[in-house]
Amino acid sequence: MKTIAIVYYSGTGNTELLADAVREGVQRTGAGAKKIGAGLFGSDMLESYDVIAFGCPASGAETLEEDTFEPMFETLLPHLGGKRIALFGSYGWGDGEWMRHWEQRVREAGAILVTPSVISMDNPDDSALQAARELGAALSS
Ligand SMILES: Cc1cc2nc3c(=O)[nH]c(=O)nc-3n(C[C@H](O)[C@H](O)[C@H](O)COP(=O)(O)O)c2cc1C
């Protein structure tokens, strides 16, 4: 069985709701996933997981959250070549530009996006939660 992690940051809880739905989706396949706050994850932990879903809201001006997630993620980037990952997160007033930048960065690092990213405006609605569950299910397949 695959070892799966969900590594996320959430300031006001919206991305965390998506993270919970991702975990639910994994669990529905009979697998398990460890949910880890971004501040507790580091590059030395990458090898422990076959696949990792990263969650982070849009912040700054269409960037990743700058104080916790971005510094952590920057240390991971050089080690993401060939790694199977997925991305998700919540945004507010933009059009998802932060996610397009993020996808480009991980592709340039050589990571493999195993399933389309999930983005949700503000508090995720039912369809966003369902998409996050499907992302979770795709992690274990
Ligand atoms: C400091 C700050 C910067 C933000 N920058 C953006 C942005 O550039 N684009 C956008 O669409 N939303 C932006 N937002 C909105 C958040 O992405 C949105 O509120 C999101 O739902 C927060 O997710 P969270 O509850 O997981 O923290 C920003 C919010 C804050 C507090």
GROMACS .gro file of C-alpha atoms and ligand atoms in nm:
model
  172
    1MET     CA    1   0.000   0.000   0.000
    2LYS     CA    2   0.123   0.353  -0.080
    3THR     CA    3   0.240   0.585   0.196
    4ILE     CA    4   0.058   0.914   0.150
    5ALA     CA    5   0.105   1.253   0.313
    6ILE     CA    6  -0.104   1.568   0.299
    7VAL     CA    7   0.120   1.866   0.373
    8TYR     CA    8  -0.070   2.191   0.408
    9TYR     CA    9  -0.092   2.542   0.542
   10SER     CA   10  -0.418   2.716   0.624
   11GLY     CA   11  -0.455   3.060   0.784
   12THR     CA   12  -0.833   3.075   0.822
   13GLY     CA   13  -0.933   2.712   0.776
   14ASN     CA   14  -1.043   2.699   0.411
   15THR     CA   15  -0.747   2.499   0.283
   16GLU     CA   16  -0.768   2.280   0.591
   17LEU     CA   17  -1.126   2.182   0.495
   18LEU     CA   18  -0.987   2.078   0.156
   19ALA     CA   19  -0.707   1.885   0.329
   20ASP     CA   20  -0.964   1.698   0.538
   21ALA     CA   21  -1.162   1.613   0.223
   22VAL     CA   22  -0.843   1.490   0.052
   23ARG     CA   23  -0.781   1.261   0.349
   24GLU     CA   24  -1.141   1.140   0.337
   25GLY     CA   25  -1.096   1.057  -0.032
   26VAL     CA   26  -0.783   0.857   0.044
   27GLN     CA   27  -0.960   0.673   0.325
   28ARG     CA   28  -1.253   0.582   0.101
   29THR     CA   29  -1.011   0.376  -0.108
   30GLY     CA   30  -0.909   0.183   0.202
   31ALA     CA   31  -0.571   0.358   0.229
   32GLY     CA   32  -0.455   0.608   0.490
   33ALA     CA   33  -0.286   0.946   0.475
   34LYS     CA   34  -0.090   1.145   0.728
   35LYS     CA   35  -0.196   1.510   0.751
   36ILE     CA   36   0.103   1.729   0.837
   37GLY     CA   37   0.120   2.105   0.894
   38ALA     CA   38   0.371   2.276   0.665
   39GLY     CA   39   0.582   2.391   0.958
   40LEU     CA   40   0.642   2.030   1.061
   41PHE     CA   41   0.753   1.900   0.720
   42GLY     CA   42   1.097   1.905   0.564
   43SER     CA   43   1.298   1.759   0.278
   44ASP     CA   44   1.433   1.483   0.505
   45MET     CA   45   1.076   1.347   0.520
   46LEU     CA   46   1.017   1.332   0.143
   47GLU     CA   47   1.150   0.979   0.101
   48SER     CA   48   0.907   0.845   0.362
   49TYR     CA   49   0.609   0.901   0.130
   50ASP     CA   50   0.525   0.757  -0.212
   51VAL     CA   51   0.292   1.041  -0.293
   52ILE     CA   52   0.228   1.380  -0.133
   53ALA     CA   53  -0.061   1.625  -0.169
   54PHE     CA   54   0.045   1.982  -0.095
   55GLY     CA   55  -0.216   2.239   0.006
   56CYS     CA   56  -0.161   2.614   0.032
   57PRO     CA   57  -0.386   2.921  -0.013
   58ALA     CA   58  -0.312   3.210  -0.246
   59SER     CA   59  -0.125   3.476  -0.054
   60GLY     CA   60   0.082   3.789  -0.108
   61ALA     CA   61   0.020   3.881  -0.471
   62GLU     CA   62  -0.064   3.539  -0.619
   63THR     CA   63   0.210   3.364  -0.425
   64LEU     CA   64   0.223   3.079  -0.177
   65GLU     CA   65   0.186   3.173   0.189
   66GLU     CA   66   0.516   3.340   0.264
   67ASP     CA   67   0.605   3.281   0.629
   68THR     CA   68   0.559   2.906   0.670
   69PHE     CA   69   0.469   2.727   0.347
   70GLU     CA   70   0.697   2.898   0.094
   71PRO     CA   71   1.019   2.860   0.300
   72MET     CA   72   0.936   2.493   0.358
   73PHE     CA   73   0.845   2.434  -0.007
   74GLU     CA   74   1.157   2.605  -0.135
   75THR     CA   75   1.370   2.352   0.053
   76LEU     CA   76   1.173   2.068  -0.107
   77LEU     CA   77   1.189   2.189  -0.468
   78PRO     CA   78   1.541   2.062  -0.547
   79HIS     CA   79   1.433   1.716  -0.429
   80LEU     CA   80   1.103   1.688  -0.617
   81GLY     CA   81   1.238   1.536  -0.938
   82GLY     CA   82   1.033   1.224  -1.019
   83LYS     CA   83   0.822   1.268  -0.706
   84ARG     CA   84   0.449   1.197  -0.739
   85ILE     CA   85   0.251   1.488  -0.600
   86ALA     CA   86  -0.079   1.677  -0.621
   87LEU     CA   87  -0.167   2.037  -0.537
   88PHE     CA   88  -0.471   2.205  -0.384
   89GLY     CA   89  -0.568   2.525  -0.207
   90SER     CA   90  -0.813   2.805  -0.151
   91TYR     CA   91  -0.804   3.155  -0.298
   92GLY     CA   92  -1.005   3.475  -0.257
   93TRP     CA   93  -1.027   3.737  -0.529
   94GLY     CA   94  -0.791   3.620  -0.801
   95ASP     CA   95  -0.849   3.373  -1.082
   96GLY     CA   96  -0.626   3.093  -0.961
   97GLU     CA   97  -0.304   3.250  -1.091
   98TRP     CA   98  -0.111   3.140  -0.781
   99MET     CA   99  -0.191   2.778  -0.862
  100ARG     CA  100  -0.075   2.813  -1.224
  101HIS     CA  101   0.258   2.953  -1.100
  102TRP     CA  102   0.286   2.676  -0.845
  103GLU     CA  103   0.218   2.403  -1.103
  104GLN     CA  104   0.480   2.554  -1.331
  105ARG     CA  105   0.738   2.553  -1.052
  106VAL     CA  106   0.682   2.188  -0.962
  107ARG     CA  107   0.685   2.081  -1.327
  108GLU     CA  108   1.014   2.264  -1.378
  109ALA     CA  109   1.146   2.079  -1.073
  110GLY     CA  110   1.054   1.751  -1.242
  111ALA     CA  111   0.770   1.650  -1.012
  112ILE     CA  112   0.486   1.437  -1.149
  113LEU     CA  113   0.138   1.582  -1.096
  114VAL     CA  114  -0.068   1.267  -1.053
  115THR     CA  115  -0.408   1.435  -1.080
  116PRO     CA  116  -0.544   1.781  -1.170
  117SER     CA  117  -0.504   2.042  -0.898
  118VAL     CA  118  -0.807   2.146  -0.694
  119ILE     CA  119  -0.873   2.512  -0.620
  120SER     CA  120  -1.166   2.661  -0.434
  121MET     CA  121  -1.274   3.018  -0.381
  122ASP     CA  122  -1.281   3.097  -0.007
  123ASN     CA  123  -1.479   2.842   0.196
  124PRO     CA  124  -1.499   2.527  -0.017
  125ASP     CA  125  -1.849   2.439  -0.134
  126ASP     CA  126  -1.978   2.084  -0.188
  127SER     CA  127  -1.837   2.056  -0.538
  128ALA     CA  128  -1.492   2.172  -0.424
  129LEU     CA  129  -1.499   1.924  -0.135
  130GLN     CA  130  -1.600   1.650  -0.376
  131ALA     CA  131  -1.313   1.744  -0.609
  132ALA     CA  132  -1.076   1.729  -0.312
  133ARG     CA  133  -1.207   1.382  -0.222
  134GLU     CA  134  -1.145   1.272  -0.580
  135LEU     CA  135  -0.793   1.413  -0.562
  136GLY     CA  136  -0.743   1.205  -0.248
  137ALA     CA  137  -0.873   0.891  -0.416
  138ALA     CA  138  -0.634   0.949  -0.709
  139LEU     CA  139  -0.337   0.960  -0.471
  140SER     CA  140  -0.378   0.599  -0.372
  141SER     CA  141  -0.438   0.460  -0.721
  142LIG     C1  142  -0.234   3.826   0.317
  142LIG     C2  143  -0.330   3.764   0.220
  142LIG     C3  144  -0.299   3.763   0.085
  142LIG     C4  145  -0.386   3.708  -0.008
  142LIG     N1  146  -0.355   3.710  -0.141
  142LIG     C5  147  -0.442   3.658  -0.230
  142LIG     C6  148  -0.412   3.661  -0.369
  142LIG     O1  149  -0.308   3.709  -0.414
  142LIG     N2  150  -0.504   3.608  -0.455
  142LIG     C7  151  -0.622   3.552  -0.413
  142LIG     O2  152  -0.700   3.505  -0.494
  142LIG     N3  153  -0.652   3.548  -0.280
  142LIG     C8  154  -0.565   3.598  -0.189
  142LIG     N4  155  -0.595   3.592  -0.055
  142LIG     C9  156  -0.720   3.527  -0.012
  142LIG    C10  157  -0.694   3.389   0.047
  142LIG     O3  158  -0.623   3.307  -0.044
  142LIG    C11  159  -0.828   3.324   0.080
  142LIG     O4  160  -0.890   3.399   0.184
  142LIG    C12  161  -0.819   3.180   0.121
  142LIG     O5  162  -0.949   3.126   0.130
  142LIG    C13  163  -0.746   3.161   0.253
  142LIG     O6  164  -0.732   3.023   0.275
  142LIG     P1  165  -0.707   2.964   0.421
  142LIG     O7  166  -0.837   2.978   0.498
  142LIG     O8  167  -0.670   2.823   0.401
  142LIG     O9  168  -0.597   3.044   0.483
  142LIG    C14  169  -0.508   3.648   0.038
  142LIG    C15  170  -0.538   3.648   0.174
  142LIG    C16  171  -0.450   3.705   0.265
  142LIG    C17  172  -0.484   3.703   0.411
   0.00000   0.00000   0.00000
